[in-house]
Amino acid sequence: MTDHIIDPSVVEAENAKLSTDLRNDYDSLGERLDRRGISIDAIKNKVAAFNIAVPSWGVGTGGTRFARFPGKGEPRDIFDKIEDCAVISQLTQATNTVSLHIPWDRADPNRLKQAASRFGLGFDAINSNTFADEKGKLQSYKYGSLSAADAATRQQAIEHNLECIDIGKTIGSKALTVWIGDGSNFPGQVNFARQFEHYLDSMKTVYSALPDDWRIFTEHKMYEPAFYSTVVQDWGTNYLIAKELGDKAYCLVDLGHHAPNVNIEMIVSRLAQFGKLGGFHFNDSKYGDDDLDAGSIDPFRLFLVFNELVDVESRDADFRPAHMLDQSHNVTDPIESLMLSASDVQRSYAQALLVNRNELSAAQDANDVLTAAQHLRVAYRTDVEPILAMSRFEKGGAIDLLATYRASAYRAQVAQIRPEVAVGSSGIV
Ligand code: LRH
Ligand code: MN
């Protein structure tokens, strides 16, 4: 029996105000899609099966290197974070997995599993962290971790990743995500080839410890915290790594880790075409790795990414990229942002499912440029909110996410029991 963190009667009461209008909106959209030869229920069923993992580190208020402004009812530990994730899952019905980060979420793995399964939550990819030093560890990652010149430092970073695999095995994760900040700040500071060789050697040791049914995701990022060179800097390097490591190795695409205006949807197509697209960290950005809410700055780009994913899915039924959010909520209630972001990622998937792929291919092959472009725009311009809301409603979630969450007064309730967090800290968590 799954516990509900929000009193179901609050959700029912809010839904009761909206369900008739929703039914009407759904039926009228259904008629319009019918005229396009599309079954709205088929789209809704696919949307209902779509899941996106919530980052444990995203439910606390985030910050920058300059400052962090904690909000009310900040989660005190991973168990508070799991409860906040349960709220997001209950109302969206689209986020029944959590992605942990070690050591930030280190705790008794069996307690973690229990705390999550109480709310019907599971664990997605587990993230290692060798981009910050951990108290009690001998070696510092100041000059790198898995790619460090110093062998003892590399060994410590390897052992940390092996520990993450062990924790993951107990809690039911099936993947390890490895993002490292290793790089350099000055020309000449490192030998690129030797540094990359160290990294590959270290990763081969980590790879050899993966259980048979696991995957390892390597995440590329253009810069930060290193500002001259980064070991895993771009998708090309990431593809090389996945090929070097083996069949269980895949590339993870964090949307914010590319220079502005980079054609990310084409990177997605390339990695998928060569069988090395493992998953995503969805967020949005305007300049750097801004970790803004997915779909909040450039929703058309998010749609174009899903247009590529649905294209691959239409040719490969086994294609199962891991979908995760990776955001930092500096000025909003993280629960509200994560709910809307999960829904906006679902929205891009639903819109991409509306593209008439046969007619699109015919127009592409005929160089009928505008007809081809129109097929994407018509899908993108379709308001699929009735499909998203009906999927939530039928699964016991909220028709109006924000209104229902605010009606629950969850934030005010937890602010009663969770102590105020002192101001003055900085950093993303
Ligand atoms: C690096 C990153 C990575 C996480 C961290 C919290 O920028 O995207 O995925 O480990 O954020
Ligand atoms: Mn990321």
Tab-separated table of C-alpha atoms and ligand atoms in Angstrom:
chain	number	residue	atom	x	y	z
A	1	MET	CA	0.000	0.000	0.000
A	2	THR	CA	1.565	3.333	-1.133
A	3	ASP	CA	1.350	6.238	1.306
A	4	HIS	CA	0.233	9.623	-0.016
A	5	ILE	CA	2.113	12.633	1.280
A	6	ILE	CA	-0.638	15.009	0.188
A	7	ASP	CA	-4.136	14.216	1.523
A	8	PRO	CA	-5.923	12.716	-1.533
A	9	SER	CA	-9.120	14.580	-0.602
A	10	VAL	CA	-7.294	17.878	-1.260
A	11	VAL	CA	-6.380	16.655	-4.758
A	12	GLU	CA	-9.938	15.404	-5.379
A	13	ALA	CA	-11.423	18.703	-4.231
A	14	GLU	CA	-9.196	20.731	-6.557
A	15	ASN	CA	-9.771	18.328	-9.470
A	16	ALA	CA	-13.543	18.470	-8.947
A	17	LYS	CA	-13.452	22.183	-9.871
A	18	LEU	CA	-11.741	21.435	-13.217
A	19	SER	CA	-12.692	17.927	-14.369
A	20	THR	CA	-15.729	18.895	-16.475
A	21	ASP	CA	-13.795	21.558	-18.405
A	22	LEU	CA	-10.928	19.106	-18.788
A	23	ARG	CA	-13.237	16.487	-20.282
A	24	ASN	CA	-14.599	19.041	-22.759
A	25	ASP	CA	-11.133	20.303	-23.702
A	26	TYR	CA	-9.890	16.720	-24.101
A	27	ASP	CA	-12.800	15.721	-26.313
A	28	SER	CA	-12.506	18.780	-28.550
A	29	LEU	CA	-8.743	18.266	-28.931
A	30	GLY	CA	-9.532	14.614	-29.649
A	31	GLU	CA	-11.815	15.631	-32.521
A	32	ARG	CA	-9.154	17.924	-33.997
A	33	LEU	CA	-6.443	15.260	-33.727
A	34	ASP	CA	-8.837	12.712	-35.211
A	35	ARG	CA	-9.048	14.891	-38.314
A	36	ARG	CA	-5.219	14.569	-38.456
A	37	GLY	CA	-5.501	10.794	-38.200
A	38	ILE	CA	-4.200	10.781	-34.642
A	39	SER	CA	-5.840	8.904	-31.720
A	40	ILE	CA	-5.695	11.184	-28.669
A	41	ASP	CA	-6.006	8.159	-26.324
A	42	ALA	CA	-2.952	6.553	-27.948
A	43	ILE	CA	-0.952	9.714	-27.272
A	44	LYS	CA	-2.312	9.908	-23.726
A	45	ASN	CA	-1.297	6.285	-23.028
A	46	LYS	CA	2.261	6.973	-24.192
A	47	VAL	CA	2.401	10.128	-22.069
A	48	ALA	CA	1.072	8.179	-19.073
A	49	ALA	CA	3.952	5.677	-19.451
A	50	PHE	CA	6.566	8.457	-19.640
A	51	ASN	CA	8.677	8.917	-16.503
A	52	ILE	CA	11.354	11.463	-15.660
A	53	ALA	CA	13.588	11.184	-12.611
A	54	VAL	CA	13.868	14.002	-10.079
A	55	PRO	CA	17.358	15.009	-8.854
A	56	SER	CA	17.568	14.768	-5.059
A	57	TRP	CA	19.815	17.836	-5.136
A	58	GLY	CA	17.100	19.827	-6.890
A	59	VAL	CA	14.479	19.844	-4.096
A	60	GLY	CA	16.513	22.154	-1.851
A	61	THR	CA	16.904	25.795	-2.863
A	62	GLY	CA	19.930	26.159	-5.152
A	63	GLY	CA	22.451	28.940	-5.391
A	64	THR	CA	25.394	30.263	-7.267
A	65	ARG	CA	28.989	30.936	-6.313
A	66	PHE	CA	27.836	34.324	-5.162
A	67	ALA	CA	25.010	33.369	-2.811
A	68	ARG	CA	22.199	31.001	-1.933
A	69	PHE	CA	18.925	32.292	-0.475
A	70	PRO	CA	17.347	29.358	1.397
A	71	GLY	CA	13.546	29.240	1.376
A	72	LYS	CA	11.039	28.088	4.023
A	73	GLY	CA	10.949	24.382	4.970
A	74	GLU	CA	14.278	23.502	3.388
A	75	PRO	CA	14.820	19.730	3.419
A	76	ARG	CA	17.240	18.796	6.239
A	77	ASP	CA	18.446	15.520	4.761
A	78	ILE	CA	17.798	12.922	2.082
A	79	PHE	CA	14.708	11.651	3.912
A	80	ASP	CA	13.072	15.107	3.763
A	81	LYS	CA	14.130	15.247	0.107
A	82	ILE	CA	12.438	11.895	-0.597
A	83	GLU	CA	9.206	13.254	0.949
A	84	ASP	CA	9.411	16.339	-1.289
A	85	CYS	CA	9.985	14.046	-4.284
A	86	ALA	CA	6.885	12.097	-3.203
A	87	VAL	CA	4.824	15.305	-3.469
A	88	ILE	CA	6.100	15.884	-7.018
A	89	SER	CA	5.357	12.256	-7.938
A	90	GLN	CA	1.861	12.234	-6.401
A	91	LEU	CA	0.717	15.383	-8.203
A	92	THR	CA	2.474	14.894	-11.580
A	93	GLN	CA	2.167	11.089	-11.761
A	94	ALA	CA	5.263	11.318	-13.993
A	95	THR	CA	8.266	11.238	-11.621
A	96	ASN	CA	8.291	7.964	-9.681
A	97	THR	CA	12.093	7.775	-9.541
A	98	VAL	CA	14.734	9.835	-7.735
A	99	SER	CA	18.359	10.275	-8.791
A	100	LEU	CA	20.721	10.356	-5.797
A	101	HIS	CA	24.082	12.075	-5.454
A	102	ILE	CA	26.821	10.638	-3.195
A	103	PRO	CA	28.087	11.801	-0.696
A	104	TRP	CA	25.357	14.480	-0.502
A	105	ASP	CA	22.719	11.698	0.007
A	106	ARG	CA	24.832	9.132	1.873
A	107	ALA	CA	22.647	7.172	4.348
A	108	ASP	CA	21.802	3.559	5.218
A	109	PRO	CA	20.818	2.159	1.787
A	110	ASN	CA	18.071	-0.022	3.276
A	111	ARG	CA	16.536	2.997	5.049
A	112	LEU	CA	16.727	4.904	1.751
A	113	LYS	CA	14.958	2.092	-0.068
A	114	GLN	CA	12.273	1.870	2.622
A	115	ALA	CA	11.708	5.641	2.722
A	116	ALA	CA	11.263	5.691	-1.061
A	117	SER	CA	9.126	2.571	-1.488
A	118	ARG	CA	6.728	3.903	1.163
A	119	PHE	CA	5.642	6.426	-1.488
A	120	GLY	CA	6.011	4.070	-4.458
A	121	LEU	CA	9.288	5.742	-5.448
A	122	GLY	CA	12.332	3.999	-6.904
A	123	PHE	CA	15.876	5.138	-7.666
A	124	ASP	CA	17.223	6.053	-11.103
A	125	ALA	CA	20.909	6.528	-11.951
A	126	ILE	CA	23.144	7.215	-8.925
A	127	ASN	CA	25.608	10.105	-9.310
A	128	SER	CA	29.178	10.011	-8.034
A	129	ASN	CA	30.916	13.187	-6.898
A	130	THR	CA	34.646	13.667	-7.331
A	131	PHE	CA	34.287	17.382	-8.065
A	132	ALA	CA	34.410	18.372	-4.393
A	133	ASP	CA	36.506	17.114	-1.494
A	134	GLU	CA	34.858	15.033	1.192
A	135	LYS	CA	35.761	15.335	4.888
A	136	GLY	CA	37.949	12.490	6.073
A	137	LYS	CA	39.292	11.638	2.630
A	138	LEU	CA	43.080	11.792	2.267
A	139	GLN	CA	43.401	13.050	-1.292
A	140	SER	CA	42.076	16.360	-2.698
A	141	TYR	CA	40.457	16.724	-6.112
A	142	LYS	CA	41.816	20.258	-6.506
A	143	TYR	CA	43.901	19.162	-9.469
A	144	GLY	CA	41.499	16.538	-10.781
A	145	SER	CA	40.053	13.219	-9.782
A	146	LEU	CA	39.764	10.251	-12.187
A	147	SER	CA	42.213	12.050	-14.517
A	148	ALA	CA	44.543	13.402	-11.824
A	149	ALA	CA	48.315	13.190	-12.320
A	150	ASP	CA	48.582	11.678	-8.839
A	151	ALA	CA	47.833	7.908	-8.767
A	152	ALA	CA	46.586	7.926	-5.150
A	153	THR	CA	44.039	10.606	-6.025
A	154	ARG	CA	42.830	8.584	-9.035
A	155	GLN	CA	42.566	5.491	-6.822
A	156	GLN	CA	40.474	7.400	-4.264
A	157	ALA	CA	38.142	8.621	-7.025
A	158	ILE	CA	37.836	5.097	-8.433
A	159	GLU	CA	36.956	3.708	-4.983
A	160	HIS	CA	34.302	6.409	-4.550
A	161	ASN	CA	32.638	5.325	-7.792
A	162	LEU	CA	32.809	1.670	-6.688
A	163	GLU	CA	31.103	2.678	-3.426
A	164	CYS	CA	28.349	4.406	-5.449
A	165	ILE	CA	27.794	1.194	-7.410
A	166	ASP	CA	27.491	-0.735	-4.115
A	167	ILE	CA	24.956	1.720	-2.704
A	168	GLY	CA	23.123	1.656	-6.032
A	169	LYS	CA	22.912	-2.119	-6.035
A	170	THR	CA	21.186	-2.068	-2.627
A	171	ILE	CA	18.690	0.680	-3.429
A	172	GLY	CA	17.828	-0.702	-6.892
A	173	SER	CA	19.565	1.741	-9.230
A	174	LYS	CA	20.596	0.349	-12.605
A	175	ALA	CA	23.055	3.002	-13.690
A	176	LEU	CA	25.971	5.134	-12.493
A	177	THR	CA	26.345	8.698	-13.789
A	178	VAL	CA	29.900	10.036	-13.798
A	179	TRP	CA	30.385	13.774	-14.294
A	180	ILE	CA	33.837	15.126	-13.387
A	181	GLY	CA	34.958	18.749	-13.309
A	182	ASP	CA	38.551	17.755	-14.166
A	183	GLY	CA	40.404	20.053	-16.556
A	184	SER	CA	42.816	22.995	-16.372
A	185	ASN	CA	42.799	26.752	-15.978
A	186	PHE	CA	46.062	27.592	-17.750
A	187	PRO	CA	47.582	26.585	-21.107
A	188	GLY	CA	50.420	24.198	-20.252
A	189	GLN	CA	48.955	23.215	-16.881
A	190	VAL	CA	48.237	19.666	-18.145
A	191	ASN	CA	49.203	17.297	-20.965
A	192	PHE	CA	45.847	16.672	-22.637
A	193	ALA	CA	46.680	13.147	-23.864
A	194	ARG	CA	48.240	11.930	-20.603
A	195	GLN	CA	45.356	13.416	-18.595
A	196	PHE	CA	42.787	11.729	-20.841
A	197	GLU	CA	44.722	8.435	-20.649
A	198	HIS	CA	44.564	8.575	-16.849
A	199	TYR	CA	40.817	9.202	-17.068
A	200	LEU	CA	40.205	6.259	-19.437
A	201	ASP	CA	42.289	3.909	-17.272
A	202	SER	CA	40.359	4.935	-14.167
A	203	MET	CA	37.015	4.581	-15.938
A	204	LYS	CA	37.941	1.104	-17.231
A	205	THR	CA	38.405	0.019	-13.601
A	206	VAL	CA	35.032	1.507	-12.641
A	207	TYR	CA	33.428	-0.048	-15.744
A	208	SER	CA	34.754	-3.513	-14.839
A	209	ALA	CA	32.849	-3.343	-11.529
A	210	LEU	CA	29.455	-2.701	-13.167
A	211	PRO	CA	26.835	-5.427	-12.653
A	212	ASP	CA	25.751	-7.063	-15.956
A	213	ASP	CA	22.377	-5.309	-16.073
A	214	TRP	CA	23.777	-1.854	-15.316
A	215	ARG	CA	24.733	1.052	-17.561
A	216	ILE	CA	27.307	3.793	-16.967
A	217	PHE	CA	26.523	7.329	-18.160
A	218	THR	CA	29.348	9.778	-18.805
A	219	GLU	CA	28.322	13.441	-18.912
A	220	HIS	CA	30.177	15.986	-21.058
A	221	LYS	CA	30.365	19.683	-20.219
A	222	MET	CA	32.051	22.522	-22.075
A	223	TYR	CA	33.557	24.294	-19.051
A	224	GLU	CA	33.194	25.032	-15.260
A	225	PRO	CA	34.658	24.486	-12.826
A	226	ALA	CA	37.688	24.384	-15.143
A	227	PHE	CA	37.950	27.424	-17.348
A	228	TYR	CA	40.685	26.627	-19.939
A	229	SER	CA	40.191	22.918	-20.758
A	230	THR	CA	37.802	20.203	-19.555
A	231	VAL	CA	38.616	16.476	-19.810
A	232	VAL	CA	35.085	15.452	-20.914
A	233	GLN	CA	34.350	18.667	-22.802
A	234	ASP	CA	32.066	17.727	-25.666
A	235	TRP	CA	29.915	15.029	-27.211
A	236	GLY	CA	32.747	13.832	-29.458
A	237	THR	CA	34.995	13.118	-26.496
A	238	ASN	CA	32.052	11.563	-24.694
A	239	TYR	CA	31.373	9.255	-27.663
A	240	LEU	CA	35.036	8.198	-27.715
A	241	ILE	CA	34.790	7.325	-24.012
A	242	ALA	CA	31.615	5.256	-24.461
A	243	LYS	CA	33.216	3.379	-27.358
A	244	GLU	CA	36.455	2.812	-25.436
A	245	LEU	CA	34.666	1.501	-22.338
A	246	GLY	CA	32.234	-0.949	-23.882
A	247	ASP	CA	28.586	-1.896	-24.465
A	248	LYS	CA	27.349	-0.798	-21.034
A	249	ALA	CA	28.734	2.721	-21.512
A	250	TYR	CA	26.571	5.538	-22.848
A	251	CYS	CA	26.659	9.321	-23.195
A	252	LEU	CA	24.467	11.524	-21.018
A	253	VAL	CA	23.397	14.840	-22.532
A	254	ASP	CA	22.885	17.699	-20.061
A	255	LEU	CA	21.209	20.411	-22.149
A	256	GLY	CA	23.036	23.177	-20.257
A	257	HIS	CA	26.507	21.834	-20.984
A	258	HIS	CA	26.818	23.226	-24.511
A	259	ALA	CA	27.781	26.618	-25.870
A	260	PRO	CA	24.788	28.850	-26.674
A	261	ASN	CA	23.168	27.988	-30.052
A	262	VAL	CA	24.838	24.600	-30.354
A	263	ASN	CA	22.484	22.263	-32.283
A	264	ILE	CA	21.814	19.837	-29.410
A	265	GLU	CA	19.042	17.977	-31.258
A	266	MET	CA	21.581	16.976	-33.917
A	267	ILE	CA	23.992	15.737	-31.212
A	268	VAL	CA	21.083	13.671	-29.852
A	269	SER	CA	20.435	12.251	-33.329
A	270	ARG	CA	24.122	11.363	-33.847
A	271	LEU	CA	24.577	9.665	-30.473
A	272	ALA	CA	21.331	7.717	-30.916
A	273	GLN	CA	22.239	6.713	-34.493
A	274	PHE	CA	25.468	5.155	-33.196
A	275	GLY	CA	23.790	3.481	-30.215
A	276	LYS	CA	25.475	5.588	-27.538
A	277	LEU	CA	22.705	7.866	-26.277
A	278	GLY	CA	22.114	6.858	-22.652
A	279	GLY	CA	20.049	9.666	-21.204
A	280	PHE	CA	19.462	13.287	-20.355
A	281	HIS	CA	19.720	15.928	-17.713
A	282	PHE	CA	16.947	18.262	-18.750
A	283	ASN	CA	17.065	21.947	-17.845
A	284	ASP	CA	17.258	25.209	-19.776
A	285	SER	CA	19.837	27.940	-20.212
A	286	LYS	CA	20.523	31.209	-21.995
A	287	TYR	CA	24.237	31.677	-21.478
A	288	GLY	CA	26.149	28.967	-19.513
A	289	ASP	CA	25.211	26.005	-17.340
A	290	ASP	CA	22.382	28.074	-15.881
A	291	ASP	CA	20.354	25.031	-14.705
A	292	LEU	CA	17.082	26.898	-15.279
A	293	ASP	CA	13.702	25.149	-15.447
A	294	ALA	CA	13.341	22.868	-18.471
A	295	GLY	CA	11.348	24.526	-21.241
A	296	SER	CA	11.391	27.906	-19.508
A	297	ILE	CA	13.740	29.682	-21.953
A	298	ASP	CA	13.597	27.739	-25.227
A	299	PRO	CA	10.681	25.242	-25.296
A	300	PHE	CA	11.029	24.831	-29.096
A	301	ARG	CA	14.561	23.453	-28.600
A	302	LEU	CA	13.229	20.944	-26.040
A	303	PHE	CA	10.548	19.944	-28.570
A	304	LEU	CA	13.220	19.474	-31.268
A	305	VAL	CA	15.184	17.165	-28.944
A	306	PHE	CA	12.067	15.040	-28.421
A	307	ASN	CA	11.339	15.129	-32.136
A	308	GLU	CA	14.668	13.289	-32.585
A	309	LEU	CA	13.892	10.878	-29.713
A	310	VAL	CA	10.461	9.968	-31.117
A	311	ASP	CA	12.062	9.474	-34.547
A	312	VAL	CA	14.530	6.962	-33.032
A	313	GLU	CA	11.760	5.365	-30.913
A	314	SER	CA	9.684	4.865	-34.094
A	315	ARG	CA	12.507	2.735	-35.530
A	316	ASP	CA	13.860	1.056	-32.373
A	317	ALA	CA	11.349	-0.279	-29.801
A	318	ASP	CA	14.178	-1.066	-27.337
A	319	PHE	CA	15.397	2.525	-27.284
A	320	ARG	CA	15.146	3.575	-23.611
A	321	PRO	CA	17.079	6.702	-22.752
A	322	ALA	CA	17.063	7.675	-19.061
A	323	HIS	CA	15.213	10.923	-18.563
A	324	MET	CA	16.243	13.039	-15.567
A	325	LEU	CA	15.901	16.659	-14.553
A	326	ASP	CA	19.012	18.516	-13.368
A	327	GLN	CA	18.119	22.023	-12.288
A	328	SER	CA	18.944	24.586	-9.619
A	329	HIS	CA	16.045	26.507	-8.161
A	330	ASN	CA	17.417	29.778	-6.842
A	331	VAL	CA	14.252	31.944	-6.752
A	332	THR	CA	11.276	29.511	-6.847
A	333	ASP	CA	9.824	26.801	-4.618
A	334	PRO	CA	11.812	23.809	-5.929
A	335	ILE	CA	8.772	21.531	-5.756
A	336	GLU	CA	6.750	23.898	-7.955
A	337	SER	CA	9.591	24.242	-10.473
A	338	LEU	CA	10.221	20.496	-10.648
A	339	MET	CA	6.509	19.723	-11.139
A	340	LEU	CA	6.173	22.232	-13.985
A	341	SER	CA	9.477	21.123	-15.532
A	342	ALA	CA	8.479	17.447	-15.480
A	343	SER	CA	5.206	18.444	-17.126
A	344	ASP	CA	6.974	20.587	-19.746
A	345	VAL	CA	9.304	17.717	-20.664
A	346	GLN	CA	6.230	15.491	-20.998
A	347	ARG	CA	4.676	18.268	-23.124
A	348	SER	CA	7.573	18.187	-25.594
A	349	TYR	CA	7.260	14.392	-25.825
A	350	ALA	CA	3.488	14.623	-26.481
A	351	GLN	CA	3.963	17.318	-29.155
A	352	ALA	CA	6.715	15.246	-30.842
A	353	LEU	CA	4.321	12.259	-30.953
A	354	LEU	CA	1.947	14.406	-33.061
A	355	VAL	CA	4.423	14.785	-35.943
A	356	ASN	CA	3.227	12.882	-39.032
A	357	ARG	CA	6.548	11.087	-39.652
A	358	ASN	CA	5.591	9.460	-42.943
A	359	GLU	CA	4.515	12.738	-44.524
A	360	LEU	CA	7.549	14.469	-42.978
A	361	SER	CA	9.927	11.930	-44.576
A	362	ALA	CA	8.141	12.284	-47.923
A	363	ALA	CA	8.506	16.074	-47.822
A	364	GLN	CA	12.183	15.760	-46.775
A	365	ASP	CA	12.917	13.344	-49.619
A	366	ALA	CA	11.118	15.658	-52.037
A	367	ASN	CA	13.039	18.695	-50.741
A	368	ASP	CA	9.663	20.278	-50.016
A	369	VAL	CA	11.342	22.381	-47.352
A	370	LEU	CA	8.422	24.337	-45.980
A	371	THR	CA	6.023	21.375	-45.903
A	372	ALA	CA	8.646	19.498	-43.885
A	373	ALA	CA	9.163	22.440	-41.528
A	374	GLN	CA	5.394	22.874	-41.188
A	375	HIS	CA	4.995	19.285	-39.968
A	376	LEU	CA	7.125	20.148	-36.936
A	377	ARG	CA	5.530	23.541	-36.347
A	378	VAL	CA	1.951	22.201	-36.501
A	379	ALA	CA	2.841	19.602	-33.864
A	380	TYR	CA	4.673	22.164	-31.711
A	381	ARG	CA	1.808	24.661	-31.939
A	382	THR	CA	-0.707	22.054	-30.697
A	383	ASP	CA	-1.764	22.748	-27.096
A	384	VAL	CA	-1.455	19.274	-25.568
A	385	GLU	CA	-2.228	20.394	-21.994
A	386	PRO	CA	-5.583	18.487	-22.000
A	387	ILE	CA	-3.665	15.264	-22.729
A	388	LEU	CA	-1.122	15.898	-19.951
A	389	ALA	CA	-3.816	16.876	-17.429
A	390	MET	CA	-6.078	13.911	-18.339
A	391	SER	CA	-3.140	11.527	-17.919
A	392	ARG	CA	-2.436	12.969	-14.461
A	393	PHE	CA	-6.123	13.050	-13.493
A	394	GLU	CA	-6.750	9.411	-14.477
A	395	LYS	CA	-3.707	8.277	-12.475
A	396	GLY	CA	-4.804	10.159	-9.311
A	397	GLY	CA	-2.672	13.257	-9.896
A	398	ALA	CA	-3.560	16.933	-10.077
A	399	ILE	CA	-5.240	18.598	-13.045
A	400	ASP	CA	-3.781	21.985	-11.992
A	401	LEU	CA	-0.355	21.276	-10.460
A	402	LEU	CA	0.361	24.663	-8.875
A	403	ALA	CA	-3.163	25.298	-7.558
A	404	THR	CA	-3.371	21.832	-5.977
A	405	TYR	CA	0.095	22.028	-4.414
A	406	ARG	CA	-0.673	25.465	-2.952
A	407	ALA	CA	-4.080	24.288	-1.734
A	408	SER	CA	-2.274	21.485	0.151
A	409	ALA	CA	-0.206	24.054	2.090
A	410	TYR	CA	2.603	21.474	2.084
A	411	ARG	CA	5.381	24.101	2.194
A	412	ALA	CA	3.819	25.856	5.203
A	413	GLN	CA	3.398	22.495	6.961
A	414	VAL	CA	7.032	21.420	6.527
A	415	ALA	CA	8.198	24.925	7.451
A	416	GLN	CA	6.618	24.231	10.854
A	417	ILE	CA	8.875	21.224	11.499
A	418	ARG	CA	12.009	22.013	9.474
A	419	PRO	CA	14.217	24.656	11.091
A	420	GLU	CA	14.922	27.917	9.250
A	421	VAL	CA	18.223	27.668	7.344
A	422	ALA	CA	20.731	30.430	8.085
A	423	VAL	CA	21.479	32.806	5.219
A	424	GLY	CA	24.969	33.450	3.962
A	425	SER	CA	25.883	30.189	2.249
A	426	SER	CA	26.610	29.852	-1.486
A	427	GLY	CA	26.947	27.042	-4.033
A	428	ILE	CA	24.389	24.939	-5.912
A	429	VAL	CA	23.213	22.901	-2.857
B	1	LRH	C1	27.404	19.332	-13.521
B	1	LRH	C2	26.081	18.645	-13.270
B	1	LRH	C3	26.200	17.170	-12.986
B	1	LRH	C4	25.860	17.021	-11.530
B	1	LRH	C5	25.918	18.381	-11.004
B	1	LRH	C6	25.038	18.612	-9.820
B	1	LRH	O1	27.201	20.659	-13.921
B	1	LRH	O2	25.231	18.899	-14.326
B	1	LRH	O3	25.228	16.432	-13.639
B	1	LRH	O4	26.596	16.089	-10.887
B	1	LRH	O5	25.531	19.183	-12.092
B	2	MN	MN	23.921	17.388	-15.118
